[in-house]
Amino acid sequence: MPRPAPERVTRVVLTRELIVHTAVELVERRGPAALSMRAVGEELGVSAMAMYRHVASKDELVAGIAEYVMTTLDVPEPDVPEADWKDGARSLMRAFRAIAQEYPRSLALALESRTGIPVALRAIERALSLCARAGLDGPTSVHVMRSLMAYTLGSQLREAGMGRLLSRQAADPAETVRSLEPARFPHVVALPDELVDHGSDADFEFGLELFLSSVEPMRAP
C-alpha cells in the first residue's frame, strides 16, 4: 500500500521521512536521473545544505528510497514444507508486482544500487528458499531469482511506458492500428483491440505461468 505523505506545514520542518518521501515522488515523476540533493531541496523549498543534517549524501538518500520502497513489500511468510513451491513463487511475484506498480522507477533505482541490497534481503531469501524447495542447485537458484525480479519489474515498466505512449496519441490507438496497410501488417491489423490493451493483469499472469513452467525442467529428480 502507498504510504501517506508526511504532513507539510507552511514553514517546512525538515525530517528524514519528509526528505525521502519527496525524493520518491521526484523519482516517480521525473525519473532516477533527476535525483539530486539540490533537486529534492527545490521540491521542498529549502537549500541542499539544509538537508545534510538529516541525509548526509546522495548515496544515503538512495538508501532511504530503497528502504522506503522495499519495506512495503509484503513478502509471504514461508508455508508448510509440503506446499507446492510454485504457489509460493506466485505469491512472491504478485507481491513484488504490487510495489512495481506503485513505485516502478524508485524500485528500479533501488535494485540498481548497492545500497538497496540489505533491505531486499527478505525477498531474496524467500525466493532462494523457494528455489531450494524446487530442487534447484545454488547457481541456478540465483539465476532464477534474478530472472524473477527482472520479469516482474520489466513487465510493469513496459505497461507504464506503453500507457504513456498511448495517452499521447490524438486518435483512438485501436483505430490507428486498423488503418495500417493489411498487406504489410496482416497480423497486427487483425488484433487492434488486443494490442492496445496494455494494462491487463492477464498478460502478467500468462507470463508468470510461462516462467514457472520453464523452471520445472531444471529441477533435480
PDB file of C-alpha atoms in Angstrom:
ATOM      1  CA  MET A   1       0.000   0.000   0.000  1.00  0.00           C
ATOM      2  CA  PRO A   2       1.302   3.502  -0.779  1.00  0.00           C
ATOM      3  CA  ARG A   3       2.397   5.486   2.214  1.00  0.00           C
ATOM      4  CA  PRO A   4       0.677   8.781   3.051  1.00  0.00           C
ATOM      5  CA  ALA A   5       2.842  11.843   2.595  1.00  0.00           C
ATOM      6  CA  PRO A   6       4.246  13.301   5.813  1.00  0.00           C
ATOM      7  CA  GLU A   7       2.241  16.339   6.832  1.00  0.00           C
ATOM      8  CA  ARG A   8       3.586  19.583   5.431  1.00  0.00           C
ATOM      9  CA  VAL A   9       3.232  22.963   7.072  1.00  0.00           C
ATOM     10  CA  THR A  10       3.703  26.476   5.692  1.00  0.00           C
ATOM     11  CA  ARG A  11       7.208  26.606   7.141  1.00  0.00           C
ATOM     12  CA  VAL A  12       8.905  23.354   6.190  1.00  0.00           C
ATOM     13  CA  VAL A  13      10.124  21.352   9.155  1.00  0.00           C
ATOM     14  CA  LEU A  14      12.670  19.009   7.665  1.00  0.00           C
ATOM     15  CA  THR A  15      12.775  15.377   8.706  1.00  0.00           C
ATOM     16  CA  ARG A  16      14.440  12.398   7.091  1.00  0.00           C
ATOM     17  CA  GLU A  17      10.997  10.917   6.397  1.00  0.00           C
ATOM     18  CA  LEU A  18       9.842  14.040   4.558  1.00  0.00           C
ATOM     19  CA  ILE A  19      13.048  14.256   2.510  1.00  0.00           C
ATOM     20  CA  VAL A  20      12.880  10.603   1.457  1.00  0.00           C
ATOM     21  CA  HIS A  21       9.179  10.801   0.619  1.00  0.00           C
ATOM     22  CA  THR A  22       9.814  13.880  -1.535  1.00  0.00           C
ATOM     23  CA  ALA A  23      12.700  12.091  -3.257  1.00  0.00           C
ATOM     24  CA  VAL A  24      10.439   9.142  -4.092  1.00  0.00           C
ATOM     25  CA  GLU A  25       7.839  11.490  -5.572  1.00  0.00           C
ATOM     26  CA  LEU A  26      10.545  13.208  -7.619  1.00  0.00           C
ATOM     27  CA  VAL A  27      11.931   9.932  -8.978  1.00  0.00           C
ATOM     28  CA  GLU A  28       8.484   8.643  -9.915  1.00  0.00           C
ATOM     29  CA  ARG A  29       7.611  11.887 -11.694  1.00  0.00           C
ATOM     30  CA  ARG A  30      10.896  12.701 -13.439  1.00  0.00           C
ATOM     31  CA  GLY A  31      12.973   9.527 -13.328  1.00  0.00           C
ATOM     32  CA  PRO A  32      16.125   8.480 -11.432  1.00  0.00           C
ATOM     33  CA  ALA A  33      18.370  10.768 -13.496  1.00  0.00           C
ATOM     34  CA  ALA A  34      16.625  13.794 -11.983  1.00  0.00           C
ATOM     35  CA  LEU A  35      17.519  12.806  -8.426  1.00  0.00           C
ATOM     36  CA  SER A  36      19.952  15.063  -6.582  1.00  0.00           C
ATOM     37  CA  MET A  37      20.127  16.724  -3.201  1.00  0.00           C
ATOM     38  CA  ARG A  38      19.595  20.079  -4.889  1.00  0.00           C
ATOM     39  CA  ALA A  39      16.526  18.861  -6.816  1.00  0.00           C
ATOM     40  CA  VAL A  40      14.910  17.477  -3.674  1.00  0.00           C
ATOM     41  CA  GLY A  41      15.701  20.731  -1.866  1.00  0.00           C
ATOM     42  CA  GLU A  42      13.980  22.687  -4.635  1.00  0.00           C
ATOM     43  CA  GLU A  43      10.925  20.470  -4.263  1.00  0.00           C
ATOM     44  CA  LEU A  44      10.810  21.325  -0.555  1.00  0.00           C
ATOM     45  CA  GLY A  45      11.764  24.966  -0.974  1.00  0.00           C
ATOM     46  CA  VAL A  46      14.978  24.622   1.023  1.00  0.00           C
ATOM     47  CA  SER A  47      18.677  24.547   0.199  1.00  0.00           C
ATOM     48  CA  ALA A  48      20.570  21.307  -0.264  1.00  0.00           C
ATOM     49  CA  MET A  49      22.754  22.250   2.688  1.00  0.00           C
ATOM     50  CA  ALA A  50      19.718  22.342   4.958  1.00  0.00           C
ATOM     51  CA  MET A  51      19.047  18.664   4.218  1.00  0.00           C
ATOM     52  CA  TYR A  52      22.520  17.395   5.051  1.00  0.00           C
ATOM     53  CA  ARG A  53      21.657  17.419   8.755  1.00  0.00           C
ATOM     54  CA  HIS A  54      19.107  14.676   8.057  1.00  0.00           C
ATOM     55  CA  VAL A  55      20.542  12.916   4.969  1.00  0.00           C
ATOM     56  CA  ALA A  56      24.321  13.006   4.713  1.00  0.00           C
ATOM     57  CA  SER A  57      24.744  12.279   0.989  1.00  0.00           C
ATOM     58  CA  LYS A  58      23.004  11.251  -2.200  1.00  0.00           C
ATOM     59  CA  ASP A  59      24.014   7.633  -1.526  1.00  0.00           C
ATOM     60  CA  GLU A  60      22.249   7.812   1.825  1.00  0.00           C
ATOM     61  CA  LEU A  61      19.225   9.315   0.068  1.00  0.00           C
ATOM     62  CA  VAL A  62      19.146   6.408  -2.391  1.00  0.00           C
ATOM     63  CA  ALA A  63      19.416   4.005   0.552  1.00  0.00           C
ATOM     64  CA  GLY A  64      16.432   5.763   2.108  1.00  0.00           C
ATOM     65  CA  ILE A  65      14.455   5.371  -1.123  1.00  0.00           C
ATOM     66  CA  ALA A  66      15.327   1.658  -1.236  1.00  0.00           C
ATOM     67  CA  GLU A  67      14.225   1.204   2.364  1.00  0.00           C
ATOM     68  CA  TYR A  68      11.038   3.220   1.747  1.00  0.00           C
ATOM     69  CA  VAL A  69      10.045   1.094  -1.220  1.00  0.00           C
ATOM     70  CA  MET A  70      11.222  -2.368  -0.193  1.00  0.00           C
ATOM     71  CA  THR A  71       9.714  -2.249   3.288  1.00  0.00           C
ATOM     72  CA  THR A  72       6.294  -2.022   1.618  1.00  0.00           C
ATOM     73  CA  LEU A  73       6.899  -5.429   0.001  1.00  0.00           C
ATOM     74  CA  ASP A  74       4.528  -7.930   1.532  1.00  0.00           C
ATOM     75  CA  VAL A  75       6.795 -10.957   1.486  1.00  0.00           C
ATOM     76  CA  PRO A  76       4.620 -14.031   2.026  1.00  0.00           C
ATOM     77  CA  GLU A  77       5.690 -15.992   5.075  1.00  0.00           C
ATOM     78  CA  PRO A  78       7.179 -19.445   4.496  1.00  0.00           C
ATOM     79  CA  ASP A  79       4.404 -22.002   4.268  1.00  0.00           C
ATOM     80  CA  VAL A  80       4.361 -25.651   5.186  1.00  0.00           C
ATOM     81  CA  PRO A  81       7.195 -27.722   3.684  1.00  0.00           C
ATOM     82  CA  GLU A  82       4.751 -29.895   1.754  1.00  0.00           C
ATOM     83  CA  ALA A  83       3.258 -26.945  -0.157  1.00  0.00           C
ATOM     84  CA  ASP A  84       3.874 -26.561  -3.873  1.00  0.00           C
ATOM     85  CA  TRP A  85       6.866 -24.285  -4.452  1.00  0.00           C
ATOM     86  CA  LYS A  86       5.062 -22.718  -7.413  1.00  0.00           C
ATOM     87  CA  ASP A  87       2.265 -21.430  -5.178  1.00  0.00           C
ATOM     88  CA  GLY A  88       4.845 -19.659  -3.045  1.00  0.00           C
ATOM     89  CA  ALA A  89       6.542 -18.248  -6.142  1.00  0.00           C
ATOM     90  CA  ARG A  90       3.234 -16.903  -7.445  1.00  0.00           C
ATOM     91  CA  SER A  91       2.545 -15.149  -4.146  1.00  0.00           C
ATOM     92  CA  LEU A  92       6.024 -13.614  -4.043  1.00  0.00           C
ATOM     93  CA  MET A  93       5.948 -12.406  -7.650  1.00  0.00           C
ATOM     94  CA  ARG A  94       2.490 -10.887  -7.214  1.00  0.00           C
ATOM     95  CA  ALA A  95       3.670  -9.060  -4.094  1.00  0.00           C
ATOM     96  CA  PHE A  96       6.725  -7.808  -5.966  1.00  0.00           C
ATOM     97  CA  ARG A  97       4.493  -6.689  -8.834  1.00  0.00           C
ATOM     98  CA  ALA A  98       2.360  -4.681  -6.418  1.00  0.00           C
ATOM     99  CA  ILE A  99       5.268  -2.441  -5.423  1.00  0.00           C
ATOM    100  CA  ALA A 100       6.493  -2.343  -9.030  1.00  0.00           C
ATOM    101  CA  GLN A 101       3.111  -0.886  -9.941  1.00  0.00           C
ATOM    102  CA  GLU A 102       3.220   1.661  -7.124  1.00  0.00           C
ATOM    103  CA  TYR A 103       6.898   2.680  -7.349  1.00  0.00           C
ATOM    104  CA  PRO A 104       8.306   1.449 -10.701  1.00  0.00           C
ATOM    105  CA  ARG A 105      11.112   3.995 -11.063  1.00  0.00           C
ATOM    106  CA  SER A 106      12.086   4.030  -7.404  1.00  0.00           C
ATOM    107  CA  LEU A 107      12.176   0.247  -7.305  1.00  0.00           C
ATOM    108  CA  ALA A 108      14.409   0.160 -10.384  1.00  0.00           C
ATOM    109  CA  LEU A 109      16.725   2.665  -8.703  1.00  0.00           C
ATOM    110  CA  ALA A 110      16.799   0.600  -5.509  1.00  0.00           C
ATOM    111  CA  LEU A 111      17.636  -2.621  -7.351  1.00  0.00           C
ATOM    112  CA  GLU A 112      20.400  -0.946  -9.362  1.00  0.00           C
ATOM    113  CA  SER A 113      22.056   0.453  -6.245  1.00  0.00           C
ATOM    114  CA  ARG A 114      24.256  -1.462  -3.808  1.00  0.00           C
ATOM    115  CA  THR A 115      22.534   0.437  -1.021  1.00  0.00           C
ATOM    116  CA  GLY A 116      19.279  -1.336  -1.833  1.00  0.00           C
ATOM    117  CA  ILE A 117      20.646  -4.820  -1.235  1.00  0.00           C
ATOM    118  CA  PRO A 118      20.235  -5.031   2.571  1.00  0.00           C
ATOM    119  CA  VAL A 119      16.539  -4.099   2.591  1.00  0.00           C
ATOM    120  CA  ALA A 120      15.859  -6.513  -0.290  1.00  0.00           C
ATOM    121  CA  LEU A 121      17.341  -9.490   1.544  1.00  0.00           C
ATOM    122  CA  ARG A 122      13.981 -10.763   2.870  1.00  0.00           C
ATOM    123  CA  ALA A 123      12.632 -11.069  -0.662  1.00  0.00           C
ATOM    124  CA  ILE A 124      15.886 -12.587  -1.908  1.00  0.00           C
ATOM    125  CA  GLU A 125      15.932 -15.128   0.927  1.00  0.00           C
ATOM    126  CA  ARG A 126      12.323 -16.068   0.243  1.00  0.00           C
ATOM    127  CA  ALA A 127      12.987 -16.534  -3.484  1.00  0.00           C
ATOM    128  CA  LEU A 128      16.071 -18.661  -2.847  1.00  0.00           C
ATOM    129  CA  SER A 129      14.214 -20.798  -0.317  1.00  0.00           C
ATOM    130  CA  LEU A 130      11.525 -21.495  -2.916  1.00  0.00           C
ATOM    131  CA  CYS A 131      14.192 -22.431  -5.442  1.00  0.00           C
ATOM    132  CA  ALA A 132      15.742 -24.806  -2.909  1.00  0.00           C
ATOM    133  CA  ARG A 133      12.352 -26.415  -2.338  1.00  0.00           C
ATOM    134  CA  ALA A 134      12.018 -26.835  -6.096  1.00  0.00           C
ATOM    135  CA  GLY A 135      15.282 -28.814  -6.093  1.00  0.00           C
ATOM    136  CA  LEU A 136      17.450 -26.263  -7.881  1.00  0.00           C
ATOM    137  CA  ASP A 137      21.162 -26.018  -7.214  1.00  0.00           C
ATOM    138  CA  GLY A 138      22.701 -22.831  -5.830  1.00  0.00           C
ATOM    139  CA  PRO A 139      23.883 -21.109  -9.047  1.00  0.00           C
ATOM    140  CA  THR A 140      20.627 -21.949 -10.836  1.00  0.00           C
ATOM    141  CA  SER A 141      18.650 -20.596  -7.886  1.00  0.00           C
ATOM    142  CA  VAL A 142      20.440 -17.253  -8.153  1.00  0.00           C
ATOM    143  CA  HIS A 143      19.731 -17.077 -11.902  1.00  0.00           C
ATOM    144  CA  VAL A 144      16.055 -17.881 -11.325  1.00  0.00           C
ATOM    145  CA  MET A 145      15.758 -15.317  -8.509  1.00  0.00           C
ATOM    146  CA  ARG A 146      17.241 -12.573 -10.683  1.00  0.00           C
ATOM    147  CA  SER A 147      15.052 -13.532 -13.620  1.00  0.00           C
ATOM    148  CA  LEU A 148      12.010 -13.475 -11.354  1.00  0.00           C
ATOM    149  CA  MET A 149      12.723  -9.869 -10.348  1.00  0.00           C
ATOM    150  CA  ALA A 150      13.626  -8.835 -13.892  1.00  0.00           C
ATOM    151  CA  TYR A 151      10.412 -10.236 -15.346  1.00  0.00           C
ATOM    152  CA  THR A 152       8.183  -8.686 -12.699  1.00  0.00           C
ATOM    153  CA  LEU A 153       9.765  -5.236 -12.848  1.00  0.00           C
ATOM    154  CA  GLY A 154      10.206  -5.311 -16.624  1.00  0.00           C
ATOM    155  CA  SER A 155       6.577  -6.185 -17.273  1.00  0.00           C
ATOM    156  CA  GLN A 156       5.442  -3.256 -15.152  1.00  0.00           C
ATOM    157  CA  LEU A 157       7.819  -0.805 -16.826  1.00  0.00           C
ATOM    158  CA  ARG A 158       6.573  -1.987 -20.223  1.00  0.00           C
ATOM    159  CA  GLU A 159       2.949  -1.451 -19.195  1.00  0.00           C
ATOM    160  CA  ALA A 160       3.695   2.002 -17.804  1.00  0.00           C
ATOM    161  CA  GLY A 161       5.672   3.025 -20.886  1.00  0.00           C
ATOM    162  CA  MET A 162       3.005   1.784 -23.255  1.00  0.00           C
ATOM    163  CA  GLY A 163       0.363   3.606 -21.242  1.00  0.00           C
ATOM    164  CA  ARG A 164       2.255   6.883 -21.559  1.00  0.00           C
ATOM    165  CA  LEU A 165       2.764   6.307 -25.283  1.00  0.00           C
ATOM    166  CA  LEU A 166      -0.903   5.581 -25.975  1.00  0.00           C
ATOM    167  CA  SER A 167      -2.069   8.526 -23.861  1.00  0.00           C
ATOM    168  CA  ARG A 168      -0.175  10.872 -26.180  1.00  0.00           C
ATOM    169  CA  GLN A 169      -1.988   9.595 -29.268  1.00  0.00           C
ATOM    170  CA  ALA A 170      -4.520  12.071 -30.631  1.00  0.00           C
ATOM    171  CA  ALA A 171      -6.611   9.382 -32.319  1.00  0.00           C
ATOM    172  CA  ASP A 172      -8.029   6.160 -30.953  1.00  0.00           C
ATOM    173  CA  PRO A 173      -4.990   3.798 -30.880  1.00  0.00           C
ATOM    174  CA  ALA A 174      -7.088   0.848 -31.997  1.00  0.00           C
ATOM    175  CA  GLU A 175      -8.367   2.805 -34.992  1.00  0.00           C
ATOM    176  CA  THR A 176      -4.791   3.777 -35.846  1.00  0.00           C
ATOM    177  CA  VAL A 177      -3.857   0.087 -35.902  1.00  0.00           C
ATOM    178  CA  ARG A 178      -6.874  -0.715 -38.106  1.00  0.00           C
ATOM    179  CA  SER A 179      -5.807   1.944 -40.602  1.00  0.00           C
ATOM    180  CA  LEU A 180      -2.457   0.263 -41.258  1.00  0.00           C
ATOM    181  CA  GLU A 181      -1.809  -1.445 -44.578  1.00  0.00           C
ATOM    182  CA  PRO A 182      -3.036  -5.046 -44.203  1.00  0.00           C
ATOM    183  CA  ALA A 183      -0.632  -6.353 -46.819  1.00  0.00           C
ATOM    184  CA  ARG A 184       2.347  -5.223 -44.734  1.00  0.00           C
ATOM    185  CA  PHE A 185       0.962  -5.878 -41.230  1.00  0.00           C
ATOM    186  CA  PRO A 186      -1.707  -8.584 -41.571  1.00  0.00           C
ATOM    187  CA  HIS A 187      -1.367  -9.931 -38.042  1.00  0.00           C
ATOM    188  CA  VAL A 188      -1.167  -6.508 -36.409  1.00  0.00           C
ATOM    189  CA  VAL A 189      -4.283  -5.267 -38.214  1.00  0.00           C
ATOM    190  CA  ALA A 190      -6.154  -8.415 -37.205  1.00  0.00           C
ATOM    191  CA  LEU A 191      -5.645  -7.749 -33.467  1.00  0.00           C
ATOM    192  CA  PRO A 192      -6.105  -3.991 -32.818  1.00  0.00           C
ATOM    193  CA  ASP A 193      -8.032  -4.200 -29.550  1.00  0.00           C
ATOM    194  CA  GLU A 194      -5.768  -6.862 -28.066  1.00  0.00           C
ATOM    195  CA  LEU A 195      -2.602  -4.924 -28.934  1.00  0.00           C
ATOM    196  CA  VAL A 196      -3.698  -1.660 -27.313  1.00  0.00           C
ATOM    197  CA  ASP A 197      -4.926  -3.381 -24.141  1.00  0.00           C
ATOM    198  CA  HIS A 198      -1.631  -2.835 -22.295  1.00  0.00           C
ATOM    199  CA  GLY A 199      -2.644  -2.832 -18.647  1.00  0.00           C
ATOM    200  CA  SER A 200      -4.287  -6.198 -18.189  1.00  0.00           C
ATOM    201  CA  ASP A 201      -3.154  -8.429 -15.346  1.00  0.00           C
ATOM    202  CA  ALA A 202      -3.809 -11.309 -17.733  1.00  0.00           C
ATOM    203  CA  ASP A 203      -0.520 -10.557 -19.515  1.00  0.00           C
ATOM    204  CA  PHE A 204       1.414 -10.773 -16.270  1.00  0.00           C
ATOM    205  CA  GLU A 205      -0.304 -13.981 -15.160  1.00  0.00           C
ATOM    206  CA  PHE A 206       0.283 -15.565 -18.573  1.00  0.00           C
ATOM    207  CA  GLY A 207       3.986 -14.711 -18.419  1.00  0.00           C
ATOM    208  CA  LEU A 208       4.160 -15.878 -14.810  1.00  0.00           C
ATOM    209  CA  GLU A 209       2.963 -19.339 -15.743  1.00  0.00           C
ATOM    210  CA  LEU A 210       5.422 -19.465 -18.652  1.00  0.00           C
ATOM    211  CA  PHE A 211       8.212 -18.506 -16.268  1.00  0.00           C
ATOM    212  CA  LEU A 212       7.315 -21.182 -13.728  1.00  0.00           C
ATOM    213  CA  SER A 213       6.871 -23.877 -16.366  1.00  0.00           C
ATOM    214  CA  SER A 214      10.316 -23.066 -17.775  1.00  0.00           C
ATOM    215  CA  VAL A 215      11.850 -23.616 -14.341  1.00  0.00           C
ATOM    216  CA  GLU A 216      10.210 -27.020 -13.933  1.00  0.00           C
ATOM    217  CA  PRO A 217      12.656 -28.955 -16.208  1.00  0.00           C
ATOM    218  CA  MET A 218      15.615 -27.568 -14.212  1.00  0.00           C
ATOM    219  CA  ARG A 219      14.526 -29.338 -11.035  1.00  0.00           C
ATOM    220  CA  ALA A 220      16.633 -32.189  -9.759  1.00  0.00           C
ATOM    221  CA  PRO A 221      14.995 -35.629  -9.943  1.00  0.00           C
TER     222      PRO A 221
END
